[in-house]
Short mmCIF file of C-alpha atoms in Angstrom, two decimals:
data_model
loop_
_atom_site.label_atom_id
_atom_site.label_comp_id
_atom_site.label_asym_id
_atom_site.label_seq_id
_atom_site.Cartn_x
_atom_site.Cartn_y
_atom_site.Cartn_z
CA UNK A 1 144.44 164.05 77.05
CA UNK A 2 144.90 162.47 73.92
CA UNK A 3 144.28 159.12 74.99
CA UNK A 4 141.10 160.23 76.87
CA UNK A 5 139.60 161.63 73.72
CA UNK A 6 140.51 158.34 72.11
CA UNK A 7 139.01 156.42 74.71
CA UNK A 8 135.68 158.75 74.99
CA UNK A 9 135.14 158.48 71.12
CA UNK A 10 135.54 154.40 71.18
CA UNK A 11 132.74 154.65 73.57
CA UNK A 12 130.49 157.06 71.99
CA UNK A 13 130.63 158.67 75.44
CA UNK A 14 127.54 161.14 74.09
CA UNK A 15 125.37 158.11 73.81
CA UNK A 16 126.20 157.26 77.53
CA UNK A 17 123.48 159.49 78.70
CA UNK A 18 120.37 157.23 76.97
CA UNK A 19 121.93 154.04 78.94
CA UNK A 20 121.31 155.97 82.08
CA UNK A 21 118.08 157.23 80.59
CA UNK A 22 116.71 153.92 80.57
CA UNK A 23 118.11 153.16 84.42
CA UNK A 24 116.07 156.03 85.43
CA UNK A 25 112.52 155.26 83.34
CA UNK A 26 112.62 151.98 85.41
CA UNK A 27 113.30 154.15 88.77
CA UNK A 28 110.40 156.01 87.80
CA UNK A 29 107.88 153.68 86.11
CA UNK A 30 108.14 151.56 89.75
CA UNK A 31 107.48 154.25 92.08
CA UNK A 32 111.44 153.73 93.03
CA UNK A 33 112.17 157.05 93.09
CA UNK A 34 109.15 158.11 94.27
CA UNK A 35 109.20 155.95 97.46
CA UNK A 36 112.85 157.60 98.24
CA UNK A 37 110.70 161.06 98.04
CA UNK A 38 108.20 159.78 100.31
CA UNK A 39 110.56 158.94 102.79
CA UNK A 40 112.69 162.27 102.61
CA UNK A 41 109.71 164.24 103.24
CA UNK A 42 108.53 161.76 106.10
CA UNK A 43 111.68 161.81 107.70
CA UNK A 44 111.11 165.61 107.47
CA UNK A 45 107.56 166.50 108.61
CA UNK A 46 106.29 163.29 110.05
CA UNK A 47 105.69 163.32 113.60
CA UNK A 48 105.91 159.63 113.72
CA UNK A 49 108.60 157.90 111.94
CA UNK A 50 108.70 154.89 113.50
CA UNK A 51 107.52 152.96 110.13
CA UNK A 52 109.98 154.87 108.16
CA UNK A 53 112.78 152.93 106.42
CA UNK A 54 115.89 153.70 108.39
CA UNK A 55 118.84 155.62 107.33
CA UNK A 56 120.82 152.87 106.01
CA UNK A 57 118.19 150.97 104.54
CA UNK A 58 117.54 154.06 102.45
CA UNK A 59 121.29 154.33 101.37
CA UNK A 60 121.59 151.09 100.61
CA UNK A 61 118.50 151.19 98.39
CA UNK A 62 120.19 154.42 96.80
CA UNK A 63 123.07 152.26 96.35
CA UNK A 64 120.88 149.89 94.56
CA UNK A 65 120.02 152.46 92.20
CA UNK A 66 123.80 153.64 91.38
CA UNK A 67 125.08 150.01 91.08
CA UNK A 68 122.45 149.42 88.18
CA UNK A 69 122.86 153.05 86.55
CA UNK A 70 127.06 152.32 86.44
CA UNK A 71 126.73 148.55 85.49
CA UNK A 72 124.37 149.66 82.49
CA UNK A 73 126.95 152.59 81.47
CA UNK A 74 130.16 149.75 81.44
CA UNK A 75 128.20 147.48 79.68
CA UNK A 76 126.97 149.94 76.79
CA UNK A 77 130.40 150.88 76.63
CA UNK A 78 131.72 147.58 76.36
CA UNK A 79 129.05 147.45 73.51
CA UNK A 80 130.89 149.73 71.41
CA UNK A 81 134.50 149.29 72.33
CA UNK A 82 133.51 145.36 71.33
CA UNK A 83 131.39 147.06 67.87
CA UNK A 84 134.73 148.39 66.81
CA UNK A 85 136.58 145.61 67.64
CA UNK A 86 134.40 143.35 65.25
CA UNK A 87 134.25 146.13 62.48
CA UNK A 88 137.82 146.83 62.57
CA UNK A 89 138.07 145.76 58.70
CA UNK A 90 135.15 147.58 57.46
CA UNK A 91 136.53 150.94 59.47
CA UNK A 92 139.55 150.68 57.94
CA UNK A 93 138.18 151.52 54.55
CA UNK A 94 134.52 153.35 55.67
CA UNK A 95 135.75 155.48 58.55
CA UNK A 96 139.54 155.51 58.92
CA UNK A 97 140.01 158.01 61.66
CA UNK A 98 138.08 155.89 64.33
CA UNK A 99 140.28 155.04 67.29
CA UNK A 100 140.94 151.45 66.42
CA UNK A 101 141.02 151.97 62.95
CA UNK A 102 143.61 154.68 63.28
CA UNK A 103 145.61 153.10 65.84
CA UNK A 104 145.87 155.36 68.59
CA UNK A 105 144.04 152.50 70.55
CA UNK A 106 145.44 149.26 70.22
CA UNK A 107 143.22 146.14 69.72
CA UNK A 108 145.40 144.08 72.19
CA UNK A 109 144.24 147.07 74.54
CA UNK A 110 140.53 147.33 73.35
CA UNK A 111 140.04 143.68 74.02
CA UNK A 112 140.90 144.04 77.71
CA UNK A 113 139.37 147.63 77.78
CA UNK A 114 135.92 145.66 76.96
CA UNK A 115 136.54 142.44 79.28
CA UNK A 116 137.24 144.87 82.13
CA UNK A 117 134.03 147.09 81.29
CA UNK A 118 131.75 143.50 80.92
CA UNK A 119 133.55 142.16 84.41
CA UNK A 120 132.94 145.09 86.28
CA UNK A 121 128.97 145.80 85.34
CA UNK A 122 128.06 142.04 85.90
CA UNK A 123 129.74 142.58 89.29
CA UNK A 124 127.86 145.67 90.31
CA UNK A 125 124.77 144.40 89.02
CA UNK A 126 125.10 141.58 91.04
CA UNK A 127 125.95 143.84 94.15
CA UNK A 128 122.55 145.40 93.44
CA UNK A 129 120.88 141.86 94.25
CA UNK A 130 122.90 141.74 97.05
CA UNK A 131 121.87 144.76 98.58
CA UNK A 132 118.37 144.41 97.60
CA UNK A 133 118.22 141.10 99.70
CA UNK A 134 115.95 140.77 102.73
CA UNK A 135 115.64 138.21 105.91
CA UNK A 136 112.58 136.61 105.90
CA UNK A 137 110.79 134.50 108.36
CA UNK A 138 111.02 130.82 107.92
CA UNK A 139 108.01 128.98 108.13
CA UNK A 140 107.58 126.28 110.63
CA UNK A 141 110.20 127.55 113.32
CA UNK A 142 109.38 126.66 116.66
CA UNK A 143 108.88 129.96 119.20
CA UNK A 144 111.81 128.17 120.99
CA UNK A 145 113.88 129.01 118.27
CA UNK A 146 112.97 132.25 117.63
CA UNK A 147 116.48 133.81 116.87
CA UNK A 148 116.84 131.72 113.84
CA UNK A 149 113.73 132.22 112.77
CA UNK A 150 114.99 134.64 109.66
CA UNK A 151 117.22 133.94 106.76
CA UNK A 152 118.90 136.29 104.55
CA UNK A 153 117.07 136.02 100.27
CA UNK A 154 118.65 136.70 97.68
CA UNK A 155 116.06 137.18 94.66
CA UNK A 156 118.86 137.23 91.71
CA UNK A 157 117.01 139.84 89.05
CA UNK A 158 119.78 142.33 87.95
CA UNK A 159 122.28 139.89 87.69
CA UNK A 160 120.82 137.62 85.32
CA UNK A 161 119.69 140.45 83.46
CA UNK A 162 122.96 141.82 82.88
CA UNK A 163 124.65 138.63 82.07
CA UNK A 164 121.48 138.19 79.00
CA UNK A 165 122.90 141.77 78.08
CA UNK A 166 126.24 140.82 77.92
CA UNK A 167 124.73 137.68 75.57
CA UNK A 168 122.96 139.83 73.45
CA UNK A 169 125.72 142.37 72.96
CA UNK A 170 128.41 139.50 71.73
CA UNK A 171 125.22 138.19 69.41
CA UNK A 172 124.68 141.52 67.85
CA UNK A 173 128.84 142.62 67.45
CA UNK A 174 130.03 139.27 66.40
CA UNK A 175 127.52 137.38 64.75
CA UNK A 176 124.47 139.33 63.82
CA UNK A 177 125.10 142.52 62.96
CA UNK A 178 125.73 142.37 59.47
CA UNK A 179 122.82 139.82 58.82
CA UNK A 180 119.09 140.63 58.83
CA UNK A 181 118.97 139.80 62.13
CA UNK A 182 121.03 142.18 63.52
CA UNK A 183 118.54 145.36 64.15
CA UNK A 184 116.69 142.81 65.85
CA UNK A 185 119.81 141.94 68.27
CA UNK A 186 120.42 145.41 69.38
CA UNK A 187 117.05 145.80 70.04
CA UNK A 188 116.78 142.89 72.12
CA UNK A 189 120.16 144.79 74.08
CA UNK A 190 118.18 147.78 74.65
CA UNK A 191 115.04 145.71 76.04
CA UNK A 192 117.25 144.16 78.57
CA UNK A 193 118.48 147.49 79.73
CA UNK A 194 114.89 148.99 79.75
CA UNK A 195 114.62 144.90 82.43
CA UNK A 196 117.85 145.83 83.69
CA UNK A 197 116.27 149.36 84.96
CA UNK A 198 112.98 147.88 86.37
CA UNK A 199 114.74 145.61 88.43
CA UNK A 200 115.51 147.98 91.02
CA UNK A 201 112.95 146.85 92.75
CA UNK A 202 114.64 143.45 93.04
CA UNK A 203 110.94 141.61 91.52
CA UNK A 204 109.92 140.13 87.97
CA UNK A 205 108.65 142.76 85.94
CA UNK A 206 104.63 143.05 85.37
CA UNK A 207 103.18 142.85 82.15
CA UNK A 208 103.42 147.13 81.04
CA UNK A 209 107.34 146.36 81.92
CA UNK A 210 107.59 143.87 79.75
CA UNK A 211 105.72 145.99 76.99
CA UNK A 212 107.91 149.14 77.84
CA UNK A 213 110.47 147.09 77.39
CA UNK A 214 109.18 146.12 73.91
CA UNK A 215 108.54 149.36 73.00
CA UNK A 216 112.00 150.90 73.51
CA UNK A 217 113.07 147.94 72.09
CA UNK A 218 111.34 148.39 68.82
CA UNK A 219 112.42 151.92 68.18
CA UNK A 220 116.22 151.27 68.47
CA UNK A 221 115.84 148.35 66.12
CA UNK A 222 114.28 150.75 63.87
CA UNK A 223 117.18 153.15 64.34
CA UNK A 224 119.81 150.43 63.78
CA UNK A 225 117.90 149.13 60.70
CA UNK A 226 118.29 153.14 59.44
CA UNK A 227 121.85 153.48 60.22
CA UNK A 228 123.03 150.25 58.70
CA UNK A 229 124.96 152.08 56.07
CA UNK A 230 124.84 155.40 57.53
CA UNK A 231 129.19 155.80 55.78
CA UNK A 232 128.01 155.60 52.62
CA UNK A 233 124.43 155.90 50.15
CA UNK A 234 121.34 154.48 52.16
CA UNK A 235 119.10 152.28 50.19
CA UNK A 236 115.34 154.33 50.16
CA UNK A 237 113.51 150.89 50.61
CA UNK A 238 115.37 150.47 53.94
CA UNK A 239 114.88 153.72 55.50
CA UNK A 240 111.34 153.87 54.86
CA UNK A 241 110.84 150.37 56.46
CA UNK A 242 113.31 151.52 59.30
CA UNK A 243 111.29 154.23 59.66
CA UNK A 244 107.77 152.43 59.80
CA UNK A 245 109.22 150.68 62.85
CA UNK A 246 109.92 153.54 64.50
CA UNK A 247 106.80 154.63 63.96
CA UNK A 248 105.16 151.37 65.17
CA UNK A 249 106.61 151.76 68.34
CA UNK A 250 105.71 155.66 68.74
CA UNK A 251 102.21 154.16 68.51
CA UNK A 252 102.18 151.72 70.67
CA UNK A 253 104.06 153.69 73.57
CA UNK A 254 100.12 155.30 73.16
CA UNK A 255 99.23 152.73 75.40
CA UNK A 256 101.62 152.51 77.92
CA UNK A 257 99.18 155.43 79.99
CA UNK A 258 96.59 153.38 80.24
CA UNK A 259 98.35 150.67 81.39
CA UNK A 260 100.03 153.04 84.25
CA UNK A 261 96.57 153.63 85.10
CA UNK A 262 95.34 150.47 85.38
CA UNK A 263 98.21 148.45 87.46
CA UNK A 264 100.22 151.48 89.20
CA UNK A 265 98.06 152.58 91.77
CA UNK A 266 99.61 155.83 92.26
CA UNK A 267 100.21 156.11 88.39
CA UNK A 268 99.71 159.73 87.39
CA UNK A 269 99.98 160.02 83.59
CA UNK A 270 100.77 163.23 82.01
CA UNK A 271 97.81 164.82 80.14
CA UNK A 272 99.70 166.19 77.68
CA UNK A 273 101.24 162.76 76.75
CA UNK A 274 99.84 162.28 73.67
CA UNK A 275 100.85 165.69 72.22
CA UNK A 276 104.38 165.40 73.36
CA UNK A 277 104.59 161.85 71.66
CA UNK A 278 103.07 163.22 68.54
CA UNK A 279 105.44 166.22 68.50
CA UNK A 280 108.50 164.21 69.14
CA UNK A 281 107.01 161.53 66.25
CA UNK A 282 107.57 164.98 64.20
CA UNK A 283 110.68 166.47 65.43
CA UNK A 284 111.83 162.40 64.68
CA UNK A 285 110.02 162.22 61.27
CA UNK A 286 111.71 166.04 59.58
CA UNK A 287 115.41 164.42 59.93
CA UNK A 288 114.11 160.74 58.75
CA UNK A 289 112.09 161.84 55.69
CA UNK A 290 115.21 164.28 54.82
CA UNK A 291 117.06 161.50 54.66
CA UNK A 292 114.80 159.23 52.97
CA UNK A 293 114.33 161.91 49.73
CA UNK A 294 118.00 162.46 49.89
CA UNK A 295 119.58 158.92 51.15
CA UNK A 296 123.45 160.53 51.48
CA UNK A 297 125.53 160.41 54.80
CA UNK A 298 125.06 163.98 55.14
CA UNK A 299 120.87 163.54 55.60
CA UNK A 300 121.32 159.90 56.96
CA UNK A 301 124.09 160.65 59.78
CA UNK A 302 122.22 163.67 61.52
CA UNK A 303 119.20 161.43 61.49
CA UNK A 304 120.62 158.59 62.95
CA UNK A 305 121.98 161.27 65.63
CA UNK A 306 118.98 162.46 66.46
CA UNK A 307 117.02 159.17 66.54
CA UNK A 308 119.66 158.48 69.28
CA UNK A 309 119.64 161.43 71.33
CA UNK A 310 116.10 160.77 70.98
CA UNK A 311 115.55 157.75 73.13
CA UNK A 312 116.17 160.37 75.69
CA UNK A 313 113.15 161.89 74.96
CA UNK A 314 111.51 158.82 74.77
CA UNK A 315 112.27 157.90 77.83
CA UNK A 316 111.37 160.82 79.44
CA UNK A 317 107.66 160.75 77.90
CA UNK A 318 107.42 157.31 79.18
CA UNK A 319 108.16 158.17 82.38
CA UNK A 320 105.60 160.88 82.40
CA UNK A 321 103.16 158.14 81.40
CA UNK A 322 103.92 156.83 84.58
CA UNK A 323 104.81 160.04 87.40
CA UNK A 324 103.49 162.55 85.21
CA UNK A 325 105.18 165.75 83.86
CA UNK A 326 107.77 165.79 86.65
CA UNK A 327 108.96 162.83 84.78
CA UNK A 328 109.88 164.89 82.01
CA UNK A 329 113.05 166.18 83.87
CA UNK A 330 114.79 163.00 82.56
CA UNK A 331 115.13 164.97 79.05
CA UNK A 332 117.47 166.95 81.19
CA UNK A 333 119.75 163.85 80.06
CA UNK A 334 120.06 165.62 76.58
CA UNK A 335 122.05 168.46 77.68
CA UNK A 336 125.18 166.80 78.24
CA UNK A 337 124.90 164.56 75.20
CA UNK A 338 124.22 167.34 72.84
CA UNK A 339 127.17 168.74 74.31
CA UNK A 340 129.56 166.35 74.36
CA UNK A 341 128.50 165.85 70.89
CA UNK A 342 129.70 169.02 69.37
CA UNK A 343 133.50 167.14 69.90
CA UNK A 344 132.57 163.33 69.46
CA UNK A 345 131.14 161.27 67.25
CA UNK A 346 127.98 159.57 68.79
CA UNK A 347 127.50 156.72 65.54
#
């Protein structure tokens, strides 16, 4: 068990759940997961199913959706196993009893713990293009010919999505992080996974994807900026800027309903969006200004925690911007996090 716990801490296994979180918003903000609905109930009550989606194609578009949702959890943990592997100086002094720093995980065996994890999610997200391909009628086939009239398209989204993740996660852990740059970097990772999630659908996201992307983006950069030196005393300057961006982006996601409203057809925003963003901008805003008056790891740390947990939340008021309240479920992500993080360290 010993080497589990080792392994699950290197990983920040609590923060697995807002990887997944993100996976999920893009399930929901596309009507994904609401077109699976559709066809349960159809396949239910319909009298005519004739233009259902068969069986298979519905399991393999389920597959889809579990490909992307694992290949985003490998690669976030790759993230950190790769974070530690970079930092292992700086832990040595700051936070001795980290897994790499102690050494009850080698770094011969992080190395190939994190090459395994990047191998494996560019693999599945590649799967997910695979399975999301279609045959398609080629133009200009003569009626002779009509068995080869179809070829089999591959329209490579997730893929190259994943591999820019992978990109941005060696940019942040090796070469940015401790420059000004580097709250930047991890944001840009967290974007990619917000793109990562929206390609489900297998097509280039529209313009509110790209700004949801933004959004989410934003905040973490925020939260990275305010946890640069969560181990020790926080400068007050840096916090309060951190926490201006995180309030930039909690007022922007104010138009992401809109939006929903104007290019989802079937968008259904939640009327009581604004008041749950406002109310999560103040459960967000107690920890950060604690912190700010008193700029010690014991203020800074439980922010940081919460800011994390937090993109949970986010998440799941962005996807009622897009389904409505029922999107809110996706907070149901918290449960295990906060749980998990009673024994492990999520920062």
């Amino acid at each position: 068990m010993k080497p589990l716990l080792a392994y699950a801490q290197l990983v920040r296994l609590p923060n697995t759940f807002t990887a997944l979180a993100d996976i999920l918003l893009g399930a929901l903000a596309t009507g994904f997961l609401s077109s699976r609905w559709n066809w349960f109930w159809g396949r239910l009550f319909a009298e005519d199913t004739s233009r259902l989606a068969t069986v298979g194609q519905e399991l393999r578009s389920w597959t889809v959706l579990v490909c992307l949702a694992v290949a985003s959890t490998l690669l976030y943990w790759s993230g950190m196993v790769w974070n530690d592997y970079f930092d292992l100086d700086q832990d040595r002094l700051e936070r001795p009893n980290r897994p790499l720093a102690s050494g009850r995980v080698t770094l011969r065996a992080a190395f190939w713990f994190a090459c395994g994890l990047m191998a494996v999610g560019l693999l599945l997200a590649g799967l997910a293009d695979v399975l999301s391909g279609q045959y398609v009628r080629i133009r200009g086939v003569p009626p002779e010919q009509v068995s080869d009239a179809f070829e089999f398209v591959i329209r490579w989204r997730s893929l190259p999505t994943a591999a820019a993740l992978v990109m941005a996660i060696f940019l942040y852990d090796g070469m940015l992080k401790t420059t000004w740059a580097g709250p930047v970097a991890m944001g840009l990772c967290r974007f990619l996974n917000i793109l990562l999630g929206l390609s489900v659908v297998n097509l280039l996201p529209p313009f509110w994807g790209w700004l949801l992307a933004f959004i989410i983006g934003t905040y973490i950069a925020g939260v990275t900026w305010f946890a640069r030196t969560e181990a020790r005393a926080s400068n007050q300057s840096i916090l309060m800027g951190a926490g201006i961006v995180m309030l930039v982006s909690l007022v922007l996601a104010l138009t992401i309903p809109a939006l929903a409203l104007e290019t989802t057809p079937d968008g259904e925003p939640s009327r009581f969006f604004p008041y749950l963003l406002a109310g999560f901008g103040v459960y967000l805003g107690l920890a950060v200004v604690r912190a700010i008056k008193r700029p010690d790891p014991k203020r800074v740390q439980p922010a940081v925690k919460r800011a994390i947990l937090g993109l949970i939340i986010l998440d799941a008021l962005m996807a009622s911007a897009f389904v409505g309240s029922i999107g809110l479920l996706l907070a149901i992500l918290l449960i295990p996090g906060i749980i998990l993080g009673r024994w492990l360290y999520s920062t």
